[in-house]
C-alpha cells in the first residue's frame, strides 16, 4: 500500500452550494493526517495551467456557510484533449501529488475516468451538483439547497397566481434530470410536474388543467424541468395557450438563482461527511470511485456507474405527486 502524503482537490462543472464545506472537510481531514493538500483553481483547467495553492487552515476558515466555491469552477475544453490531460499529469507529478479529489457531477467524473484510464493516476470523486443525477448517493451536495431555493420561489409565485387567478409555468434546472422538479413539485403542491424522464403529453397536461378548473381551482403551478421533451417553460406555455384559453398564464424561469446561496444544514453536513470519508478512502489507496451516502451508509461507486442515466426517477413519488395534486 502506497503511503499518501500529498493530495490535491478541485471543484469542476457547475458550482453547487456546499462545495466550500467539502473543500474545508477534505483540507482539515488531510491536515489531521499530516497531509499536504493542494487546492487546484478553476477545475481541470487549473490542473493543466499548474494553477494550484497549498491549502492551510486559514484558507478554509469561515467558508462552511458560503455558496459557490473558493477554488472556482469551470468546464475545461482543454482537459477533453489528450494533450491537456498529459499536461495535467506532468503538473501533478512535478508537485509530487499522489492522489486527486474531484468535486463535481457527471462531466467531472467522466473526465476523471478518462484521465485514469489513460494515465493510471488515482482519482476519487465527491458528488457535487444541484441536479442529484448521480448513481451511488441518495443526495448530491447542493441539491437540498437548490430545492429549498425553488420551494421558496414557487411559494412566492403562488401568492401572485392565487391573487390574479393565473396559471404559472415555472422552469427549474436539472439539465436532463427531473429530480429538482419532482421534489420541489411535491413540496409546493404543483398542479403538474414535467420531467425529462417521462414523456410529456400536452393533451394530458391540458386535461389536468381543465380537471383542476372543474374542481374549482382558480390558479395553478406547472413545474417544467429544463430538459423536458415538450420544450422549455415558454414553449410549453405556448402549446397550452394555443389549445386552451381558460387561464391568464405567465412564465418564470428560475435559472441560476438555484445554484447560489448559503448551503442548507443538510448540504453542509453531507459535504463535511463526504469530504472526511473521501480522504479516508484516499488513505486506503481507493481510486476510480465516487464516495456517496446510500441509506446512511458510505458507499464507493465506480465512476462509470455513477455517471448519467444510471439513476432512475422514483416512479412511486411521481404517482404520489399526481394523486396529491388532484
Ligand atoms: O449541472 C448543473 C446545472 O446547473 C444544470 O442544472 C444546468 O443545466 C447547467 O448546470 C447550467 O450550466 P451553466 O452554468 O453552463 O449555465
Tab-separated table of C-alpha atoms and ligand atoms in Angstrom:
chain	number	residue	atom	x	y	z
A	1	UNK	CA	0.000	0.000	0.000
A	2	UNK	CA	1.351	3.396	-1.012
A	3	UNK	CA	1.762	5.863	1.860
A	4	UNK	CA	-0.051	9.050	0.890
A	5	UNK	CA	1.440	12.373	1.963
A	6	UNK	CA	0.302	14.855	-0.700
A	7	UNK	CA	-3.119	15.231	-2.301
A	8	UNK	CA	-4.971	17.793	-4.423
A	9	UNK	CA	-8.612	18.845	-4.515
A	10	UNK	CA	-10.600	20.667	-7.200
A	11	UNK	CA	-14.174	21.689	-7.999
A	12	UNK	CA	-15.403	21.283	-11.555
A	13	UNK	CA	-18.569	21.801	-13.625
A	14	UNK	CA	-21.475	23.842	-12.296
A	15	UNK	CA	-20.892	25.145	-8.776
A	16	UNK	CA	-23.239	23.908	-6.069
A	17	UNK	CA	-23.916	25.083	-2.514
A	18	UNK	CA	-21.823	23.022	-0.124
A	19	UNK	CA	-18.741	22.725	-2.308
A	20	UNK	CA	-16.880	25.007	0.117
A	21	UNK	CA	-17.910	22.821	3.036
A	22	UNK	CA	-16.495	19.836	1.137
A	23	UNK	CA	-13.209	21.658	0.397
A	24	UNK	CA	-12.930	22.554	4.082
A	25	UNK	CA	-13.602	18.977	5.122
A	26	UNK	CA	-11.079	17.478	2.694
A	27	UNK	CA	-8.452	20.013	3.793
A	28	UNK	CA	-8.964	19.682	7.534
A	29	UNK	CA	-9.135	15.869	7.421
A	30	UNK	CA	-5.956	15.935	5.338
A	31	UNK	CA	-4.183	18.234	7.815
A	32	UNK	CA	-5.243	15.964	10.676
A	33	UNK	CA	-3.478	13.071	8.957
A	34	UNK	CA	-0.394	15.199	8.271
A	35	UNK	CA	-1.038	15.518	4.528
A	36	UNK	CA	-0.119	18.415	2.292
A	37	UNK	CA	-3.271	19.496	0.476
A	38	UNK	CA	-3.182	21.459	-2.774
A	39	UNK	CA	-6.242	23.393	-3.937
A	40	UNK	CA	-6.471	23.433	-7.725
A	41	UNK	CA	-8.037	26.591	-9.148
A	42	UNK	CA	-10.738	26.501	-11.895
A	43	UNK	CA	-11.163	22.746	-12.020
A	44	UNK	CA	-9.261	20.713	-14.607
A	45	UNK	CA	-8.129	23.921	-16.340
A	46	UNK	CA	-6.077	24.873	-13.285
A	47	UNK	CA	-4.541	21.420	-13.321
A	48	UNK	CA	-3.396	21.986	-16.904
A	49	UNK	CA	-2.161	25.526	-16.174
A	50	UNK	CA	-0.476	24.456	-12.920
A	51	UNK	CA	-2.641	26.924	-11.014
A	52	UNK	CA	-2.597	25.426	-7.517
A	53	UNK	CA	-2.331	26.735	-3.989
A	54	UNK	CA	-1.080	24.999	-0.893
A	55	UNK	CA	-4.040	24.954	1.456
A	56	UNK	CA	-3.764	25.860	5.116
A	57	UNK	CA	-6.193	26.096	7.992
A	58	UNK	CA	-6.780	29.798	7.457
A	59	UNK	CA	-7.879	29.362	3.836
A	60	UNK	CA	-10.720	27.076	4.813
A	61	UNK	CA	-11.856	29.138	7.793
A	62	UNK	CA	-15.238	30.812	7.592
A	63	UNK	CA	-16.265	29.111	4.348
A	64	UNK	CA	-18.583	26.316	5.508
A	65	UNK	CA	-21.569	28.665	5.239
A	66	UNK	CA	-20.671	30.161	1.849
A	67	UNK	CA	-22.170	29.195	-1.518
A	68	UNK	CA	-20.055	28.910	-4.671
A	69	UNK	CA	-16.521	27.551	-4.473
A	70	UNK	CA	-13.382	29.326	-3.249
A	71	UNK	CA	-11.397	27.206	-5.741
A	72	UNK	CA	-13.614	28.442	-8.593
A	73	UNK	CA	-15.001	26.117	-11.203
A	74	UNK	CA	-15.301	25.675	-14.934
A	75	UNK	CA	-15.866	23.141	-17.659
A	76	UNK	CA	-12.458	22.710	-19.318
A	77	UNK	CA	-12.303	22.038	-23.063
A	78	UNK	CA	-8.527	21.537	-22.866
A	79	UNK	CA	-8.991	18.606	-20.495
A	80	UNK	CA	-11.023	16.910	-23.202
A	81	UNK	CA	-7.840	16.596	-25.283
A	82	UNK	CA	-5.051	14.011	-24.700
A	83	UNK	CA	-2.547	16.895	-24.759
A	84	UNK	CA	-4.359	18.734	-21.951
A	85	UNK	CA	-4.572	15.608	-19.837
A	86	UNK	CA	-0.862	14.863	-20.378
A	87	UNK	CA	-0.001	18.375	-19.185
A	88	UNK	CA	-2.236	17.905	-16.127
A	89	UNK	CA	-0.399	14.678	-15.277
A	90	UNK	CA	3.009	16.346	-15.593
A	91	UNK	CA	1.949	19.112	-13.224
A	92	UNK	CA	0.641	16.631	-10.663
A	93	UNK	CA	3.881	14.633	-10.852
A	94	UNK	CA	6.103	17.703	-10.683
A	95	UNK	CA	4.498	18.639	-7.346
A	96	UNK	CA	4.638	15.090	-6.003
A	97	UNK	CA	0.850	14.858	-5.694
A	98	UNK	CA	-0.193	11.219	-5.258
A	99	UNK	CA	-3.964	11.411	-5.413
A	100	UNK	CA	-6.571	13.816	-6.775
A	101	UNK	CA	-10.009	14.507	-5.284
A	102	UNK	CA	-12.578	15.935	-7.700
A	103	UNK	CA	-15.824	17.520	-6.535
A	104	UNK	CA	-18.473	17.761	-9.259
A	105	UNK	CA	-21.044	15.944	-11.358
A	106	UNK	CA	-21.213	13.613	-14.320
A	107	UNK	CA	-18.940	15.724	-16.569
A	108	UNK	CA	-16.326	15.873	-13.814
A	109	UNK	CA	-16.385	12.113	-13.281
A	110	UNK	CA	-16.346	11.402	-16.995
A	111	UNK	CA	-13.155	13.474	-17.227
A	112	UNK	CA	-11.699	11.684	-14.192
A	113	UNK	CA	-12.458	8.277	-15.679
A	114	UNK	CA	-10.754	9.061	-18.997
A	115	UNK	CA	-7.756	10.569	-17.181
A	116	UNK	CA	-7.372	7.487	-15.003
A	117	UNK	CA	-7.704	5.059	-17.889
A	118	UNK	CA	-5.098	6.971	-19.860
A	119	UNK	CA	-2.545	7.652	-17.154
A	120	UNK	CA	-3.333	5.340	-14.250
A	121	UNK	CA	-3.358	8.302	-11.839
A	122	UNK	CA	-5.548	7.830	-8.710
A	123	UNK	CA	-8.662	9.999	-8.614
A	124	UNK	CA	-11.550	9.860	-6.136
A	125	UNK	CA	-14.825	11.783	-6.565
A	126	UNK	CA	-17.245	13.658	-4.325
A	127	UNK	CA	-20.766	14.206	-5.743
A	128	UNK	CA	-21.302	17.978	-6.001
A	129	UNK	CA	-24.137	19.109	-8.274
A	130	UNK	CA	-27.578	20.595	-7.751
A	131	UNK	CA	-29.023	18.077	-10.240
A	132	UNK	CA	-28.860	14.974	-7.959
A	133	UNK	CA	-28.424	12.842	-11.087
A	134	UNK	CA	-25.593	10.586	-9.903
A	135	UNK	CA	-25.965	6.910	-9.098
A	136	UNK	CA	-24.385	5.824	-5.804
A	137	UNK	CA	-25.618	8.525	-3.455
A	138	UNK	CA	-29.090	9.397	-2.182
A	139	UNK	CA	-28.241	13.080	-2.369
A	140	UNK	CA	-25.579	15.107	-4.117
A	141	UNK	CA	-24.070	18.165	-2.430
A	142	UNK	CA	-26.115	21.240	-3.336
A	143	UNK	CA	-29.350	19.511	-4.280
A	144	UNK	CA	-31.087	20.153	-0.962
A	145	UNK	CA	-30.220	23.855	-1.011
A	146	UNK	CA	-31.318	24.207	-4.639
A	147	UNK	CA	-34.634	22.516	-3.936
A	148	UNK	CA	-35.213	24.775	-0.938
A	149	UNK	CA	-34.491	27.807	-3.127
A	150	UNK	CA	-37.048	26.572	-5.660
A	151	UNK	CA	-39.629	25.951	-2.940
A	152	UNK	CA	-39.191	29.463	-1.556
A	153	UNK	CA	-39.535	30.989	-5.024
A	154	UNK	CA	-42.567	28.902	-6.016
A	155	UNK	CA	-44.334	29.713	-2.731
A	156	UNK	CA	-43.917	33.404	-3.540
A	157	UNK	CA	-45.144	32.981	-7.094
A	158	UNK	CA	-48.166	31.102	-5.781
A	159	UNK	CA	-49.243	34.220	-3.917
A	160	UNK	CA	-49.487	36.082	-7.211
A	161	UNK	CA	-51.001	33.098	-9.023
A	162	UNK	CA	-53.737	32.928	-6.382
A	163	UNK	CA	-54.363	36.685	-6.250
A	164	UNK	CA	-54.706	37.025	-10.026
A	165	UNK	CA	-56.232	33.645	-10.915
A	166	UNK	CA	-53.243	32.808	-13.075
A	167	UNK	CA	-51.559	29.670	-14.284
A	168	UNK	CA	-47.759	29.833	-13.948
A	169	UNK	CA	-45.257	27.721	-15.853
A	170	UNK	CA	-42.079	27.695	-13.783
A	171	UNK	CA	-38.887	26.320	-15.278
A	172	UNK	CA	-36.345	24.715	-12.968
A	173	UNK	CA	-32.828	23.432	-13.607
A	174	UNK	CA	-31.626	19.855	-13.812
A	175	UNK	CA	-30.232	19.689	-17.344
A	176	UNK	CA	-31.725	16.373	-18.410
A	177	UNK	CA	-32.799	15.146	-14.977
A	178	UNK	CA	-36.080	15.835	-13.201
A	179	UNK	CA	-35.023	15.403	-9.574
A	180	UNK	CA	-35.218	19.124	-8.734
A	181	UNK	CA	-38.637	19.439	-10.375
A	182	UNK	CA	-40.058	16.332	-8.724
A	183	UNK	CA	-39.000	17.095	-5.155
A	184	UNK	CA	-39.835	20.796	-5.253
A	185	UNK	CA	-43.085	19.974	-7.070
A	186	UNK	CA	-44.172	17.710	-4.237
A	187	UNK	CA	-43.145	20.285	-1.634
A	188	UNK	CA	-45.070	23.119	-3.310
A	189	UNK	CA	-48.116	21.097	-4.324
A	190	UNK	CA	-47.576	21.820	-8.014
A	191	UNK	CA	-50.575	21.015	-10.219
A	192	UNK	CA	-48.287	19.169	-12.630
A	193	UNK	CA	-44.594	18.304	-12.853
A	194	UNK	CA	-42.957	17.852	-16.254
A	195	UNK	CA	-39.682	15.960	-16.234
A	196	UNK	CA	-37.374	14.659	-18.979
A	197	UNK	CA	-37.540	11.074	-17.723
A	198	UNK	CA	-41.210	10.847	-18.679
A	199	UNK	CA	-42.806	11.797	-21.987
A	200	UNK	CA	-44.963	14.905	-21.684
A	201	UNK	CA	-48.294	14.835	-23.483
A	202	UNK	CA	-49.668	18.363	-23.916
A	203	UNK	CA	-53.122	16.838	-24.300
A	204	UNK	CA	-52.873	15.174	-20.895
A	205	UNK	CA	-51.489	18.357	-19.370
A	206	UNK	CA	-54.448	20.349	-20.685
A	207	UNK	CA	-56.846	17.683	-19.425
A	208	UNK	CA	-55.299	18.021	-15.967
A	209	UNK	CA	-55.612	21.819	-16.071
A	210	UNK	CA	-59.268	21.509	-17.153
A	211	UNK	CA	-59.920	18.945	-14.416
A	212	UNK	CA	-58.471	21.370	-11.833
A	213	UNK	CA	-60.710	24.101	-13.194
A	214	UNK	CA	-63.769	21.916	-12.801
A	215	UNK	CA	-62.730	21.169	-9.201
A	216	UNK	CA	-62.885	24.898	-8.540
A	217	UNK	CA	-59.162	25.595	-8.588
A	218	UNK	CA	-58.668	29.166	-9.743
A	219	UNK	CA	-54.888	29.186	-10.206
A	220	UNK	CA	-52.072	26.741	-10.709
A	221	UNK	CA	-48.378	25.972	-10.888
A	222	UNK	CA	-46.856	23.757	-13.573
A	223	UNK	CA	-43.208	22.930	-12.888
A	224	UNK	CA	-41.209	22.367	-16.063
A	225	UNK	CA	-37.805	20.737	-15.873
A	226	UNK	CA	-35.438	22.456	-18.306
A	227	UNK	CA	-34.812	19.264	-20.281
A	228	UNK	CA	-38.457	18.289	-20.777
A	229	UNK	CA	-39.313	16.772	-24.156
A	230	UNK	CA	-42.253	19.157	-24.657
A	231	UNK	CA	-39.822	22.102	-24.605
A	232	UNK	CA	-38.853	24.828	-22.173
A	233	UNK	CA	-41.409	26.637	-19.999
A	234	UNK	CA	-42.133	29.274	-22.688
A	235	UNK	CA	-42.716	26.600	-25.311
A	236	UNK	CA	-44.934	24.515	-23.055
A	237	UNK	CA	-46.972	27.618	-22.122
A	238	UNK	CA	-47.407	28.488	-25.785
A	239	UNK	CA	-48.560	24.963	-26.654
A	240	UNK	CA	-51.093	25.024	-23.814
A	241	UNK	CA	-52.305	28.552	-24.655
A	242	UNK	CA	-52.874	27.651	-28.284
A	243	UNK	CA	-55.354	24.924	-27.271
A	244	UNK	CA	-56.855	26.188	-24.024
A	245	UNK	CA	-57.630	29.778	-23.141
A	246	UNK	CA	-59.222	29.251	-19.736
A	247	UNK	CA	-56.386	30.934	-17.861
A	248	UNK	CA	-54.258	34.016	-17.948
A	249	UNK	CA	-50.772	32.469	-17.976
A	250	UNK	CA	-47.286	33.623	-17.015
A	251	UNK	CA	-43.824	32.050	-17.286
A	252	UNK	CA	-40.967	32.266	-14.781
A	253	UNK	CA	-37.512	30.792	-15.398
A	254	UNK	CA	-35.751	30.453	-12.049
A	255	UNK	CA	-32.301	29.976	-13.621
A	256	UNK	CA	-29.029	30.341	-11.751
A	257	UNK	CA	-30.637	31.557	-8.532
A	258	UNK	CA	-30.912	27.791	-7.902
A	259	UNK	CA	-27.134	27.336	-7.878
A	260	UNK	CA	-26.236	30.040	-5.354
A	261	UNK	CA	-26.716	30.917	-1.733
A	262	UNK	CA	-25.692	29.587	1.642
A	263	UNK	CA	-25.841	25.789	1.776
A	264	UNK	CA	-28.602	24.239	3.875
A	265	UNK	CA	-27.753	22.398	7.082
A	266	UNK	CA	-28.233	19.120	5.229
A	267	UNK	CA	-25.785	20.075	2.481
A	268	UNK	CA	-23.180	21.270	4.997
A	269	UNK	CA	-23.362	18.016	6.934
A	270	UNK	CA	-23.360	15.898	3.766
A	271	UNK	CA	-20.382	17.810	2.350
A	272	UNK	CA	-18.491	17.551	5.646
A	273	UNK	CA	-19.174	13.817	5.861
A	274	UNK	CA	-18.251	13.035	2.258
A	275	UNK	CA	-15.104	15.187	2.384
A	276	UNK	CA	-13.967	13.372	5.527
A	277	UNK	CA	-14.807	9.926	4.155
A	278	UNK	CA	-13.116	10.669	0.843
A	279	UNK	CA	-9.785	11.462	2.496
A	280	UNK	CA	-10.143	8.239	4.482
A	281	UNK	CA	-10.734	6.432	1.174
A	282	UNK	CA	-7.657	8.050	-0.370
A	283	UNK	CA	-5.534	6.966	2.605
A	284	UNK	CA	-6.696	3.407	1.916
A	285	UNK	CA	-5.494	3.851	-1.697
A	286	UNK	CA	-9.041	3.788	-3.113
A	287	UNK	CA	-9.313	5.125	-6.646
A	288	UNK	CA	-11.710	5.421	-9.559
A	289	UNK	CA	-14.732	5.727	-7.292
A	290	UNK	CA	-17.241	8.314	-6.151
A	291	UNK	CA	-17.808	8.413	-2.399
A	292	UNK	CA	-21.530	8.710	-1.682
A	293	UNK	CA	-24.081	8.001	1.006
A	294	UNK	CA	-26.876	5.489	0.466
A	295	UNK	CA	-29.310	4.623	3.281
A	296	UNK	CA	-26.990	6.297	5.814
A	297	UNK	CA	-24.036	4.108	4.722
A	298	UNK	CA	-20.895	5.321	2.973
A	299	UNK	CA	-20.695	3.686	-0.451
A	300	UNK	CA	-17.926	3.668	-3.084
A	301	UNK	CA	-19.277	3.589	-6.649
A	302	UNK	CA	-17.021	3.239	-9.721
A	303	UNK	CA	-17.097	6.403	-11.856
A	304	UNK	CA	-18.608	4.674	-14.881
A	305	UNK	CA	-21.539	3.506	-12.792
A	306	UNK	CA	-22.087	6.824	-11.042
A	307	UNK	CA	-22.419	8.942	-14.163
A	308	UNK	CA	-25.533	9.897	-16.029
A	309	UNK	CA	-28.557	7.794	-16.827
A	310	UNK	CA	-27.944	5.049	-14.268
A	311	UNK	CA	-30.107	6.834	-11.727
A	312	UNK	CA	-33.839	6.412	-12.126
A	313	UNK	CA	-36.529	8.816	-11.004
A	314	UNK	CA	-38.736	7.279	-8.333
A	315	UNK	CA	-41.964	6.317	-10.152
A	316	UNK	CA	-43.849	5.935	-6.860
A	317	UNK	CA	-43.075	9.535	-5.954
A	318	UNK	CA	-44.314	10.700	-9.335
A	319	UNK	CA	-47.566	8.821	-8.810
A	320	UNK	CA	-47.881	10.244	-5.307
A	321	UNK	CA	-47.335	13.778	-6.628
A	322	UNK	CA	-50.095	13.184	-9.219
A	323	UNK	CA	-52.595	11.970	-6.647
A	324	UNK	CA	-51.839	14.711	-4.134
A	325	UNK	CA	-52.309	17.403	-6.770
A	326	UNK	CA	-55.827	16.240	-7.726
B	1	LIG	O1	-25.326	20.711	-13.866
B	1	LIG	C1	-25.755	21.761	-13.101
B	1	LIG	C2	-26.521	22.760	-13.910
B	1	LIG	O2	-26.929	23.778	-13.032
B	1	LIG	C3	-27.714	22.219	-14.692
B	1	LIG	O3	-28.831	22.037	-13.886
B	1	LIG	C4	-27.877	23.267	-15.750
B	1	LIG	O4	-28.481	22.750	-16.893
B	1	LIG	C5	-26.470	23.658	-16.060
B	1	LIG	O5	-25.712	23.366	-14.893
B	1	LIG	C6	-26.312	25.109	-16.427
B	1	LIG	O6	-24.975	25.358	-16.650
B	1	LIG	P1	-24.314	26.770	-16.960
B	1	LIG	O7	-23.628	27.204	-15.725
B	1	LIG	O8	-23.342	26.497	-18.045
B	1	LIG	O9	-25.398	27.708	-17.365
